[in-house]
Amino acid sequence: MISFGMMSLSLKSELTYFTEMARRANADRFTCFRFSPASIHPITEMVTGERFDQKKDCWVKAEFQLPNIIYDRCFYTNDLASKQAMAIVKWLKKKTDITFLGYGLPNKWEIYQVLSQSPLSPYIPKTILAGSGKAVIAQLDVMDTAILKPVFGSGGAGIYKIEKTGREFEISADIGDGLITKTFHSTSETEDWLDNLFRKKEYMMQPYLSLSDPQNYPFDIRVLLQKDHEGKWIARGKGIRRGIKDGILSNLRVGGEILPFEEYVNSLDIRTRKFISLELEEILTQLPGILEASFPRLFELGVDIGVSKDHALWVLDTNSKPGRKVITSTNPDLKEVLYKAPIEYASVLSKILPEREEQHL
């Protein structure tokens, strides 16, 4: 029997996803649990959470041993509870009697260092650490316009565009349904604002790439990659995220919308369509292997790919805990596949568990 745990910071998180997954698990092979890291007793290592009752078709309160295989869907913030949970999960990942579907990726800077030295380097925007306001201003003499991104961040939060025009500096951000811009009239004023920003978070700096459609809506291609029932990487689906007109980001949290990938590619001429399809295939075929060669095993990846006005492709972000909204909203039939995928990959991993456990006896 495979003990399969679905882990999130709160039992309110991803309830529908976890329930549909548990419904599709073979009751003769799987017992499904859900829990939060905070519910693990530090001495007994027993867990207080919920077990899925196949006959009643619902979750029931239960106390259980740590599952053999864990699907980690914890999303952290800067609060104390998140920091405590991160420490517990770090401890769990070191335990030799537990296997995670995927062990996650490090911060964006570490990912950049690997990808920029890989065969995919032509698709990776040049990136530097933004150590100080003075350093950023110096770089603007080279870049003119740049993007500032948090090293630890997700969902497009905390991203700024900075532009130098004569002696003035403009810093913009997509907030809500509009673009907010602040103008600074001196170098010292700009440096002070940036230094204050960098005291709160570590930032990276990239040249600003014009990744907008002909109507000036920023957009990117979101691809969901997962391992299948044989442990092979497969592209489950693609979708287009389109941001607000004249905005910086295509992120959905700041007023963006989802469009079918087919609608985008079919709007291109045949030559461009073929070129982009081949470039996408090149990126998606190589990316998972490059990451797994440098970091622990992964199960799924959300990959965001920007397309510039000259149709050059850029890998903007890789996320080891991707959402499914972009893919399922344009292709609802994929929901069934995505509900089954974690269970199917857990079956693949379960075949190596006895061998691994024997080694640690």
PDB file of C-alpha atoms in Angstrom, residues 6 66 80 96 120 136 157 163 178 234 244 279 285 303 307 329 346 350:
ATOM      1  CA  MET A   6      -0.715  16.009  -0.193  1.00  0.00           C
ATOM      2  CA  LEU A  66       4.339  10.448   7.770  1.00  0.00           C
ATOM      3  CA  LEU A  80       6.373  33.536  10.771  1.00  0.00           C
ATOM      4  CA  THR A  96      15.636   8.902   3.835  1.00  0.00           C
ATOM      5  CA  LEU A 120      19.818  27.261 -23.583  1.00  0.00           C
ATOM      6  CA  VAL A 136      21.679  50.059 -10.878  1.00  0.00           C
ATOM      7  CA  ALA A 157       4.946  40.717  -7.206  1.00  0.00           C
ATOM      8  CA  GLU A 163      14.065  53.912 -17.336  1.00  0.00           C
ATOM      9  CA  GLY A 178      -3.164  49.984 -14.184  1.00  0.00           C
ATOM     10  CA  ILE A 234       5.701  15.811 -21.361  1.00  0.00           C
ATOM     11  CA  ILE A 244      -2.973  45.262 -19.547  1.00  0.00           C
ATOM     12  CA  GLU A 279      12.228  27.206 -30.905  1.00  0.00           C
ATOM     13  CA  THR A 285      12.943  19.436 -24.690  1.00  0.00           C
ATOM     14  CA  VAL A 303       7.661  27.743 -17.859  1.00  0.00           C
ATOM     15  CA  VAL A 307       8.257  36.586 -27.457  1.00  0.00           C
ATOM     16  CA  SER A 329      -9.216  27.467 -18.758  1.00  0.00           C
ATOM     17  CA  ALA A 346       3.773   8.425  -7.382  1.00  0.00           C
ATOM     18  CA  SER A 350       6.862   3.637  -5.439  1.00  0.00           C
TER      19      SER A 350
END
